[in-house]
Structure formats: structure tokens, C-alpha cells
C-alpha positions as protocol buffer text, in pm:
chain_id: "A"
residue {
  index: 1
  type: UNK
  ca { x: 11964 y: 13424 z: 5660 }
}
residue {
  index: 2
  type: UNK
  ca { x: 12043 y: 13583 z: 6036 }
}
residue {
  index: 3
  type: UNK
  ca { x: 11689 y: 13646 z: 6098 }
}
residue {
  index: 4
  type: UNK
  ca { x: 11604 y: 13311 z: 5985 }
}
residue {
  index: 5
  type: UNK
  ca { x: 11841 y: 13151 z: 6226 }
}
residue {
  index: 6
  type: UNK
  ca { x: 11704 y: 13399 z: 6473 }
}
residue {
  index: 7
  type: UNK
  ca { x: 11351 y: 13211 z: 6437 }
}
residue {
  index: 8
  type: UNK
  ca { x: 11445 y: 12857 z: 6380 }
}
residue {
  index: 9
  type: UNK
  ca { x: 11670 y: 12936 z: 6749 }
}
residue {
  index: 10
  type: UNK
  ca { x: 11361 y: 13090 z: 6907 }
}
residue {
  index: 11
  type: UNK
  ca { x: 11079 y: 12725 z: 6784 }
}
residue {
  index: 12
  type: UNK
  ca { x: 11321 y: 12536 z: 6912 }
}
residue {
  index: 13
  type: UNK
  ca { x: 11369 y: 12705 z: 7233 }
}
residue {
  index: 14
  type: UNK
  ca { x: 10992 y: 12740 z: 7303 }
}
residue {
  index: 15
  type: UNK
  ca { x: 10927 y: 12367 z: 7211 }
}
residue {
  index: 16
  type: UNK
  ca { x: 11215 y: 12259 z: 7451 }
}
residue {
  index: 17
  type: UNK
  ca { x: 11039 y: 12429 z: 7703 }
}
residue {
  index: 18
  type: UNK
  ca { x: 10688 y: 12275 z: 7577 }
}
residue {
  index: 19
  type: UNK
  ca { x: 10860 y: 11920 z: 7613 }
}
residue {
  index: 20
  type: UNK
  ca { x: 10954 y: 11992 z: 7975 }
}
residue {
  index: 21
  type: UNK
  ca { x: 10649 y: 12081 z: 8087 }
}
residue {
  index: 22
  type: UNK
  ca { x: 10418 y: 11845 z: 7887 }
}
residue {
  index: 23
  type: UNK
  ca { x: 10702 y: 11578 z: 8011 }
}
residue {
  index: 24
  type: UNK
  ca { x: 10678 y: 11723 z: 8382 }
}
residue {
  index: 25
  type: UNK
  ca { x: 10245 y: 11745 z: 8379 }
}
residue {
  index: 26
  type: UNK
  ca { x: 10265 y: 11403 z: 8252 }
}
residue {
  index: 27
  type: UNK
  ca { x: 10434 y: 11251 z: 8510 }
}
residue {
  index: 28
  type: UNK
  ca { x: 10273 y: 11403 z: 8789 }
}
residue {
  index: 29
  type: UNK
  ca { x: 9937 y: 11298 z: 8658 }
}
residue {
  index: 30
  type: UNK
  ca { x: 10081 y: 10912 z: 8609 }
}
residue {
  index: 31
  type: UNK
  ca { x: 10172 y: 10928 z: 8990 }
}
residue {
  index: 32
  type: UNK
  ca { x: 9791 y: 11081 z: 9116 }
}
residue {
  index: 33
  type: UNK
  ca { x: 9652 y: 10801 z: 8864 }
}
residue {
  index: 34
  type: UNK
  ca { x: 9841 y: 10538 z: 9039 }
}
residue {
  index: 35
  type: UNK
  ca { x: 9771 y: 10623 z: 9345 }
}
residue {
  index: 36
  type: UNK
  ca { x: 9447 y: 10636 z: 9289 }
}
residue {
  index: 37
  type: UNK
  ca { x: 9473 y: 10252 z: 9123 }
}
residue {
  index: 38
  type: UNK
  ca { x: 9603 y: 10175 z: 9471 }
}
residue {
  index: 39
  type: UNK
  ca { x: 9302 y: 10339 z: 9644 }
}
residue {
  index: 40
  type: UNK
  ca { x: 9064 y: 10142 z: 9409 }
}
residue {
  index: 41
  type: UNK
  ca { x: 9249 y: 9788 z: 9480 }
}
residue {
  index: 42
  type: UNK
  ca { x: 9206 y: 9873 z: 9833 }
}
residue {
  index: 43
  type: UNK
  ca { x: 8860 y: 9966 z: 9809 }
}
residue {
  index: 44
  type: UNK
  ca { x: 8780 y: 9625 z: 9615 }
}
residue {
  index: 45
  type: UNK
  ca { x: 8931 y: 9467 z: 9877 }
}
residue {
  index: 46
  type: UNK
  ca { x: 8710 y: 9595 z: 10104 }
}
residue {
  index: 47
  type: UNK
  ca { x: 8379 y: 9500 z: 9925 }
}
residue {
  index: 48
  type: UNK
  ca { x: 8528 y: 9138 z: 9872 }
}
residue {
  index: 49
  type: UNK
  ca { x: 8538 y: 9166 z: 10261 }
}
residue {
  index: 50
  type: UNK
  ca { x: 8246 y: 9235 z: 10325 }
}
residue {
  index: 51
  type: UNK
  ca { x: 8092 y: 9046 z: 10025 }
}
residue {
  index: 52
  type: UNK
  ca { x: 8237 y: 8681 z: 10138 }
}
residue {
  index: 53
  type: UNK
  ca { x: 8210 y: 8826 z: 10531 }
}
residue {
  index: 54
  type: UNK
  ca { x: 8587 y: 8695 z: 10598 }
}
residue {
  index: 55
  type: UNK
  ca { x: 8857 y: 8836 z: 10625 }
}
residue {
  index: 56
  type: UNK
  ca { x: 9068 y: 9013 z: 10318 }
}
residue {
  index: 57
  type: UNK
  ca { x: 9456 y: 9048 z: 10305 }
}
residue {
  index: 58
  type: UNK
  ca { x: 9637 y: 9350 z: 10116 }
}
residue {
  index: 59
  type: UNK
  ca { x: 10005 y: 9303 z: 10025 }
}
residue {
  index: 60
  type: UNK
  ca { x: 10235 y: 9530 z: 9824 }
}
residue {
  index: 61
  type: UNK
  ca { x: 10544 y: 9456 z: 9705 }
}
residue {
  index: 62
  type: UNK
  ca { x: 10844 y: 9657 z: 9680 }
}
residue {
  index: 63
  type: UNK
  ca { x: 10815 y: 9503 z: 9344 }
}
residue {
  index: 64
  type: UNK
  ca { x: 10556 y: 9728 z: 9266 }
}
residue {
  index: 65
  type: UNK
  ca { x: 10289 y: 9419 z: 9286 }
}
residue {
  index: 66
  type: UNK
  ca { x: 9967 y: 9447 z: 9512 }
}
residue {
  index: 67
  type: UNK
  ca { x: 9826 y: 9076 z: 9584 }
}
residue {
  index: 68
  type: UNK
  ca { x: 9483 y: 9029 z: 9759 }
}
residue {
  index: 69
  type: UNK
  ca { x: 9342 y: 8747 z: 9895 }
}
residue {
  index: 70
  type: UNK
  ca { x: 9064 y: 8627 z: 10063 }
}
residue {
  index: 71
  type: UNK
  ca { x: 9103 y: 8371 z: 10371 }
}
residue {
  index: 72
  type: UNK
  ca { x: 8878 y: 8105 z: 10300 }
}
residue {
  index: 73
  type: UNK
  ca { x: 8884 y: 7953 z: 10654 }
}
residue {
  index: 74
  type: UNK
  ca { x: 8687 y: 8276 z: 10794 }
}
residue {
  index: 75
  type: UNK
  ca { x: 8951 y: 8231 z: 11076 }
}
residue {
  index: 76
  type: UNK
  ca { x: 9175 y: 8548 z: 10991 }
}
residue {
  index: 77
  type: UNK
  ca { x: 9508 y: 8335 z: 10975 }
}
residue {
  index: 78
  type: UNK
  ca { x: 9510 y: 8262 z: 10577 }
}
residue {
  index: 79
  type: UNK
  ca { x: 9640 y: 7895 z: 10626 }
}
residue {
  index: 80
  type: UNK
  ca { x: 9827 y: 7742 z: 10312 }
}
residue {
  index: 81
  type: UNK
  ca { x: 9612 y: 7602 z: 10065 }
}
residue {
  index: 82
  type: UNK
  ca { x: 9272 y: 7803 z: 10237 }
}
residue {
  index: 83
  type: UNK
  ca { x: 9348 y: 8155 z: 10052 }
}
residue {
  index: 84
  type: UNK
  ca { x: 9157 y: 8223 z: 9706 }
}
residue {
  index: 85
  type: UNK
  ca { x: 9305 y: 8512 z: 9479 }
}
residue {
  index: 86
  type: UNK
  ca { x: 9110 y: 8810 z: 9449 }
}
residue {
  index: 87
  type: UNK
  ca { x: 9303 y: 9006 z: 9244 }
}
residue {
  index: 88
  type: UNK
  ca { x: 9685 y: 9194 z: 9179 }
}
residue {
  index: 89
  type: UNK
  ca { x: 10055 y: 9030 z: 9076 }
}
residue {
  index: 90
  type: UNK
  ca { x: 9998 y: 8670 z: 9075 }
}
residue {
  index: 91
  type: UNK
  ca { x: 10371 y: 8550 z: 9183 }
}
residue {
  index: 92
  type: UNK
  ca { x: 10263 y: 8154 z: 9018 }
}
residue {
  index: 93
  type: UNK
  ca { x: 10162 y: 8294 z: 8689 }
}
residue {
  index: 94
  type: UNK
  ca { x: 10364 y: 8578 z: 8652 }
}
residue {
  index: 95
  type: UNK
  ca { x: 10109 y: 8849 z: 8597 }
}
residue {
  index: 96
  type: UNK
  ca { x: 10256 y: 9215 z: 8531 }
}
residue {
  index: 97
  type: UNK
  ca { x: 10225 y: 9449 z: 8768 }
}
residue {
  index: 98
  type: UNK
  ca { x: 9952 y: 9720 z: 8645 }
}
residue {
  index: 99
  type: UNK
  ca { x: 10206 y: 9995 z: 8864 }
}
residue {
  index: 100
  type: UNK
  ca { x: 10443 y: 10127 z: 8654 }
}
residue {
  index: 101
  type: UNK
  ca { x: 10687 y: 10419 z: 8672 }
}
residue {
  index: 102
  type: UNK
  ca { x: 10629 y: 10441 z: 9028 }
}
residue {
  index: 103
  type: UNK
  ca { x: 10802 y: 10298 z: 9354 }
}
residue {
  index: 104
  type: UNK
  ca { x: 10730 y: 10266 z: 9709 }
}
residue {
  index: 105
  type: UNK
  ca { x: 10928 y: 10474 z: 9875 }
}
residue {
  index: 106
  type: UNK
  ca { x: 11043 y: 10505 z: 10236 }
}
residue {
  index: 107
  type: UNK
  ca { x: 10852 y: 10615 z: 10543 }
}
residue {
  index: 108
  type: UNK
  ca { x: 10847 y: 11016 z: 10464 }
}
residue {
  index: 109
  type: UNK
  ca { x: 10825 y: 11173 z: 10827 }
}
residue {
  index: 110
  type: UNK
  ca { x: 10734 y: 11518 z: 10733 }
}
residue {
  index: 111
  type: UNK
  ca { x: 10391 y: 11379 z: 10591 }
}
residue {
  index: 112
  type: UNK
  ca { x: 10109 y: 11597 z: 10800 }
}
residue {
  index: 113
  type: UNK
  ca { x: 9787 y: 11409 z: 10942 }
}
residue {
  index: 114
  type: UNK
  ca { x: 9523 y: 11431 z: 10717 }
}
residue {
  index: 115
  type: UNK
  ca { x: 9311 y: 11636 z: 10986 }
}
residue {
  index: 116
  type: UNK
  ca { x: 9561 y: 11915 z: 11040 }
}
residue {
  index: 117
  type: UNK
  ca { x: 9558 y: 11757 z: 11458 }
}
residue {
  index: 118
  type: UNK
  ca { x: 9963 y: 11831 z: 11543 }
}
residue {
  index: 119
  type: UNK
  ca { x: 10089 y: 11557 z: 11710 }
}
residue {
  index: 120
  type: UNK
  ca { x: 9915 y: 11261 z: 11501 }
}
residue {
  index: 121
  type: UNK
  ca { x: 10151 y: 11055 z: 11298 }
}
residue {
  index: 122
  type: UNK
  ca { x: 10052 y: 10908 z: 10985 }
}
residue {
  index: 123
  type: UNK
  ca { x: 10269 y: 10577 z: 10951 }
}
residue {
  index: 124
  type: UNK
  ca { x: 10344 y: 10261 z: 10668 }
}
residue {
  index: 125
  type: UNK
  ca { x: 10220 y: 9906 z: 10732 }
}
residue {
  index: 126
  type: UNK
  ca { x: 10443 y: 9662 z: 10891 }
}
residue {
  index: 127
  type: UNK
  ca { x: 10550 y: 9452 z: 10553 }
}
residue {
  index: 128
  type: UNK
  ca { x: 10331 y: 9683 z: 10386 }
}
residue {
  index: 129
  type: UNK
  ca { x: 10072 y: 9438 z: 10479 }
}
residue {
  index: 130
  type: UNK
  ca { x: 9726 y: 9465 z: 10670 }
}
residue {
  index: 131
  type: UNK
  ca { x: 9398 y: 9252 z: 10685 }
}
residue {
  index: 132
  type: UNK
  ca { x: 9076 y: 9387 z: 10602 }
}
residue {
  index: 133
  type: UNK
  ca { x: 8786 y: 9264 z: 10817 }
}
residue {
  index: 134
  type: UNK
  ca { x: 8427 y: 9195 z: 10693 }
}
residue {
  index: 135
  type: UNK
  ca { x: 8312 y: 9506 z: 10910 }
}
residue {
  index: 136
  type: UNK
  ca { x: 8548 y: 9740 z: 10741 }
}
residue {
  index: 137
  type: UNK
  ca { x: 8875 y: 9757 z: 11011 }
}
residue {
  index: 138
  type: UNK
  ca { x: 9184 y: 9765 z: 10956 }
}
residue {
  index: 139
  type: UNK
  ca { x: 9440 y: 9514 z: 11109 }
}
residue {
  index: 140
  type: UNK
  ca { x: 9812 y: 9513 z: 11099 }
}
residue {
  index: 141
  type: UNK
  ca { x: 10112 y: 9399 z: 11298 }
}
residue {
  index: 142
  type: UNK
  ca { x: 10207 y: 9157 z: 11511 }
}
residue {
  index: 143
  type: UNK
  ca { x: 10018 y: 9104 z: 11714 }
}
residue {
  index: 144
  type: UNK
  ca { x: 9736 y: 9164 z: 11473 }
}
residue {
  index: 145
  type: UNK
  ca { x: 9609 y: 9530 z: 11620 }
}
residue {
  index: 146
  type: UNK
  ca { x: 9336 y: 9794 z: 11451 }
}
residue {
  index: 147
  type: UNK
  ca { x: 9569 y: 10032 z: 11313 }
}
residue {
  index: 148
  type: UNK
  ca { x: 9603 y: 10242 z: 11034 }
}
residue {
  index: 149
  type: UNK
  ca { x: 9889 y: 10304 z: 10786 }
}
residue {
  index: 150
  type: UNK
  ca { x: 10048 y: 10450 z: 10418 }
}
residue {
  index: 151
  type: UNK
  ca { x: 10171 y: 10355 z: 10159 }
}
residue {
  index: 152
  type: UNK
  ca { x: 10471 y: 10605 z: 10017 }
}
residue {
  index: 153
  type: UNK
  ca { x: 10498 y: 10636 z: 9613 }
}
residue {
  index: 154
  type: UNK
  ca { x: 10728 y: 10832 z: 9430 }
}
residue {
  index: 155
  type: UNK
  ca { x: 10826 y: 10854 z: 9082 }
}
residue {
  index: 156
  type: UNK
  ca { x: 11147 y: 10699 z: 8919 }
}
residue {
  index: 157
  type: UNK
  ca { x: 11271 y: 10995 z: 8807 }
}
residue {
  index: 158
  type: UNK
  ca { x: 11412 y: 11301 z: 9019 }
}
residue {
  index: 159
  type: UNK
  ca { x: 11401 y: 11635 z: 9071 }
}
residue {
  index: 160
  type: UNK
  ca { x: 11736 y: 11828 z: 9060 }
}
residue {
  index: 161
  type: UNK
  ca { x: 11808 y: 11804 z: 9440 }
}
residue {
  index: 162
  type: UNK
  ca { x: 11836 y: 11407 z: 9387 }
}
residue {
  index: 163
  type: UNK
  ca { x: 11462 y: 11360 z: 9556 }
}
residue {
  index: 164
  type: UNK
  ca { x: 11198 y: 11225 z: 9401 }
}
residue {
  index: 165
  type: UNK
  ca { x: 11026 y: 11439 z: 9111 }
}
residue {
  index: 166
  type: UNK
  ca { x: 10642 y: 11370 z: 9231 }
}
residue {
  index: 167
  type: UNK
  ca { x: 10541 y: 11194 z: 9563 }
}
residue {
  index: 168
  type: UNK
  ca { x: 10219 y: 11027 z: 9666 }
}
residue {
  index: 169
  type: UNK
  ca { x: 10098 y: 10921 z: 10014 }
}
residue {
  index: 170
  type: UNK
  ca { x: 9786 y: 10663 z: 10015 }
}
residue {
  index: 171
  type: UNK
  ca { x: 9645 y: 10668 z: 10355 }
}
residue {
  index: 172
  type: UNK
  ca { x: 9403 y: 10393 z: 10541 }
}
residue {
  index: 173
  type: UNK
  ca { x: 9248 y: 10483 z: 10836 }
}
residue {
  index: 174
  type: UNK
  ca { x: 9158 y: 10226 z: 11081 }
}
residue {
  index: 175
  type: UNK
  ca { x: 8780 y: 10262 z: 10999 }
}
residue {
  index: 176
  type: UNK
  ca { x: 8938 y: 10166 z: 10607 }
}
residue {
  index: 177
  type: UNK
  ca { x: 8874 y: 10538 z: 10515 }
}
residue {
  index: 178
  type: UNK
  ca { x: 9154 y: 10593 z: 10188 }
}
residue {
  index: 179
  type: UNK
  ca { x: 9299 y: 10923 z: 10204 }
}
residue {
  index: 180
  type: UNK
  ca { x: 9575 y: 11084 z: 9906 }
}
residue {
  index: 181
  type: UNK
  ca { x: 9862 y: 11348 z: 9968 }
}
residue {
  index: 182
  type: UNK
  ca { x: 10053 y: 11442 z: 9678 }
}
residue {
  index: 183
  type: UNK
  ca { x: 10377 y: 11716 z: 9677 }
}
residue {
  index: 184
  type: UNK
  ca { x: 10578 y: 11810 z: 9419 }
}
residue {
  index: 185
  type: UNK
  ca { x: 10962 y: 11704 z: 9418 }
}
residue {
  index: 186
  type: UNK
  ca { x: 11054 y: 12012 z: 9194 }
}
residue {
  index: 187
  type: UNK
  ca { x: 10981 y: 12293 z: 9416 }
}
residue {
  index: 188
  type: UNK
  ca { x: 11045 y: 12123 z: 9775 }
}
residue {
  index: 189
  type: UNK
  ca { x: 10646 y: 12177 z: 9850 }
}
residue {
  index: 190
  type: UNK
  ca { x: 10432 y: 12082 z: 10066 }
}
residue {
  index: 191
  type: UNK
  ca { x: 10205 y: 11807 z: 10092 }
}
residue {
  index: 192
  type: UNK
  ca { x: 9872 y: 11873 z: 9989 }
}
residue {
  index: 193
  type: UNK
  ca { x: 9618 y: 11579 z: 10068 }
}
residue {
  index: 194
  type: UNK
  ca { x: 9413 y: 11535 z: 9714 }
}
residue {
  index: 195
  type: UNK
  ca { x: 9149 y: 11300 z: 9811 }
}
């Protein structure tokens, strides 16, 4: 009866520790997969750009919603009534966010430049907004300037130290070049840019 205990103790220790990391690859993968849904929004924005040659707004939400639209006017100031959905959260309908599990987190300063160059900073959007123009750059601000920026992602659910578990950076250069960083919350890491 002892030794049987013995086993049953021992299956249920190593499938406790199966469930943590199954649970922990899991959720590291969702976060690279949704980052890379936010690099493939951006990069249909891009194409709907270039296909309709006007100008192409990206918005993200802290609700977790990306909206895109297209200014119909050509004239790169989206007046009411002149912009035409291209795809994301529809506020009027009520469309689900396709991001979930994941939030945009705030500016993370200790994110390196993607070219290893000390001294560049790698920034968010003002309003986690920019325009995309029909020959690829990227505007943002106000005044509207070429610029680049990132978007920060991290996972709902923590690591012991109270940060987030997994973190994601999406990066657009100027040139609308989309660049991923990825670290793991668990062991304080460093970034690592993915993509």
C-alpha cells in the first residue's frame, strides 16, 4: 500500500510539473502569435495603401481592438463620413476583437534598437495611432511627422515578481519595415527581437 502511495505521489507530481510547462509554452506561443496578427494587420494596411494610393490609418485600442481605415478623400485628413473600413473592431457593429489574452502595455524603456546602434530609442505611437502613406511611410503625431513607433504587448497573467509573464514589442520603422522582440517575464530576460 506505501509503495503504491509512493507512485500515485510521484504521477501526480510529474504531471503538475507537465501542466506548468505545457500551461507556460502555451502562453508564450499565444503572445508571438498575436503579435504576429498585429504585424499582418499592419502589413494589410499597407497593401490597402498602396492598392487605393491614399492614405491608410492604423488605430489600436487599449481595448485590445485594431481599426483600419482608408481616407477616401486622398487628402490624408480622414474627414467624417469620407473613411471606408478596411478591416479590425468595428465600434458600430460591435465586432470582437480577434486579440485575446493579451494587453498593450506601457512604453517599456529598456527595449534595445533593433540594430544593436546604442543611443537609438525605439518608441510607441502617439494614441497608438499612425497613417500609412501610399509609398509605404510612416506618419504620426501632431504635427503629422515620418516617424516610427511600437506597440508594447504583454500577457494577462504574471510572472512571480508581479511583471508580466511574456512580453512582445511590434516595431514599425519609418520606411513601414515590422520588426518583433519578445522576452520572457519568468526569468527577467532579455529582449530578443524574433522577426
Amino acid at each position: 500500500m506505501i509503495e503504491l502511495m509512493v507512485v500515485v505521489v510521484i504521477i501526480t507530481l510529474f504531471a503538475a510539473i507537465g501542466l506548468r510547462l505545457t500551461t507556460s509554452v502555451l502562453r508564450s506561443n499565444q503572445i508571438i502569435n498575436q503579435s504576429r496578427l498585429f504585424k499582418s494587420t499592419f502589413a494589410i494596411a499597407k497593401a490597402r495603401a498602396i492598392e487605393h494610393s491614399a492614405p491608410v490609418r492604423v488605430t489600436v485600442g487599449n481595448d485590445r481592438s485594431i481599426l483600419v481605415v482608408w481616407d477616401t478623400s486622398r487628402t490624408g485628413l480622414f474627414p467624417a463620413g469620407q473613411e471606408s473600413l478596411i478591416l479590425g473592431f468595428d465600434v458600430t457593429t460591435g465586432n470582437p476583437s480577434p486579440y485575446r489574452n493579451v494587453v498593450l502595455s506601457p512604453e517599456i524603456n529598456d527595449l534595445p534598437h533593433y540594430t544593436g546602434i546604442a543611443g537609438l530609442t525605439v518608441e510607441e505611437f502617439p494614441n497608438n495611432e499612425f497613417i500609412i502613406l501610399p509609398d509605404g511611410r510612416i506618419l504620426s503625431g501632431t504635427p503629422l511627422q515620418t516617424t516610427s513607433g511600437t506597440f508594447f504587448l504583454a500577457s494577462d497573467s504574471f510572472a512571480i515578481d508581479g511583471r508580466p509573464e511574456y512580453q512582445a514589442a511590434v516595431h514599425i520603422t519609418a520606411k513601414g519595415e515590422v520588426k518583433m522582440a519578445f522576452r520572457d517575464g519568468h526569468s527577467g530576460g532579455e529582449w530578443n527581437w524574433i522577426e
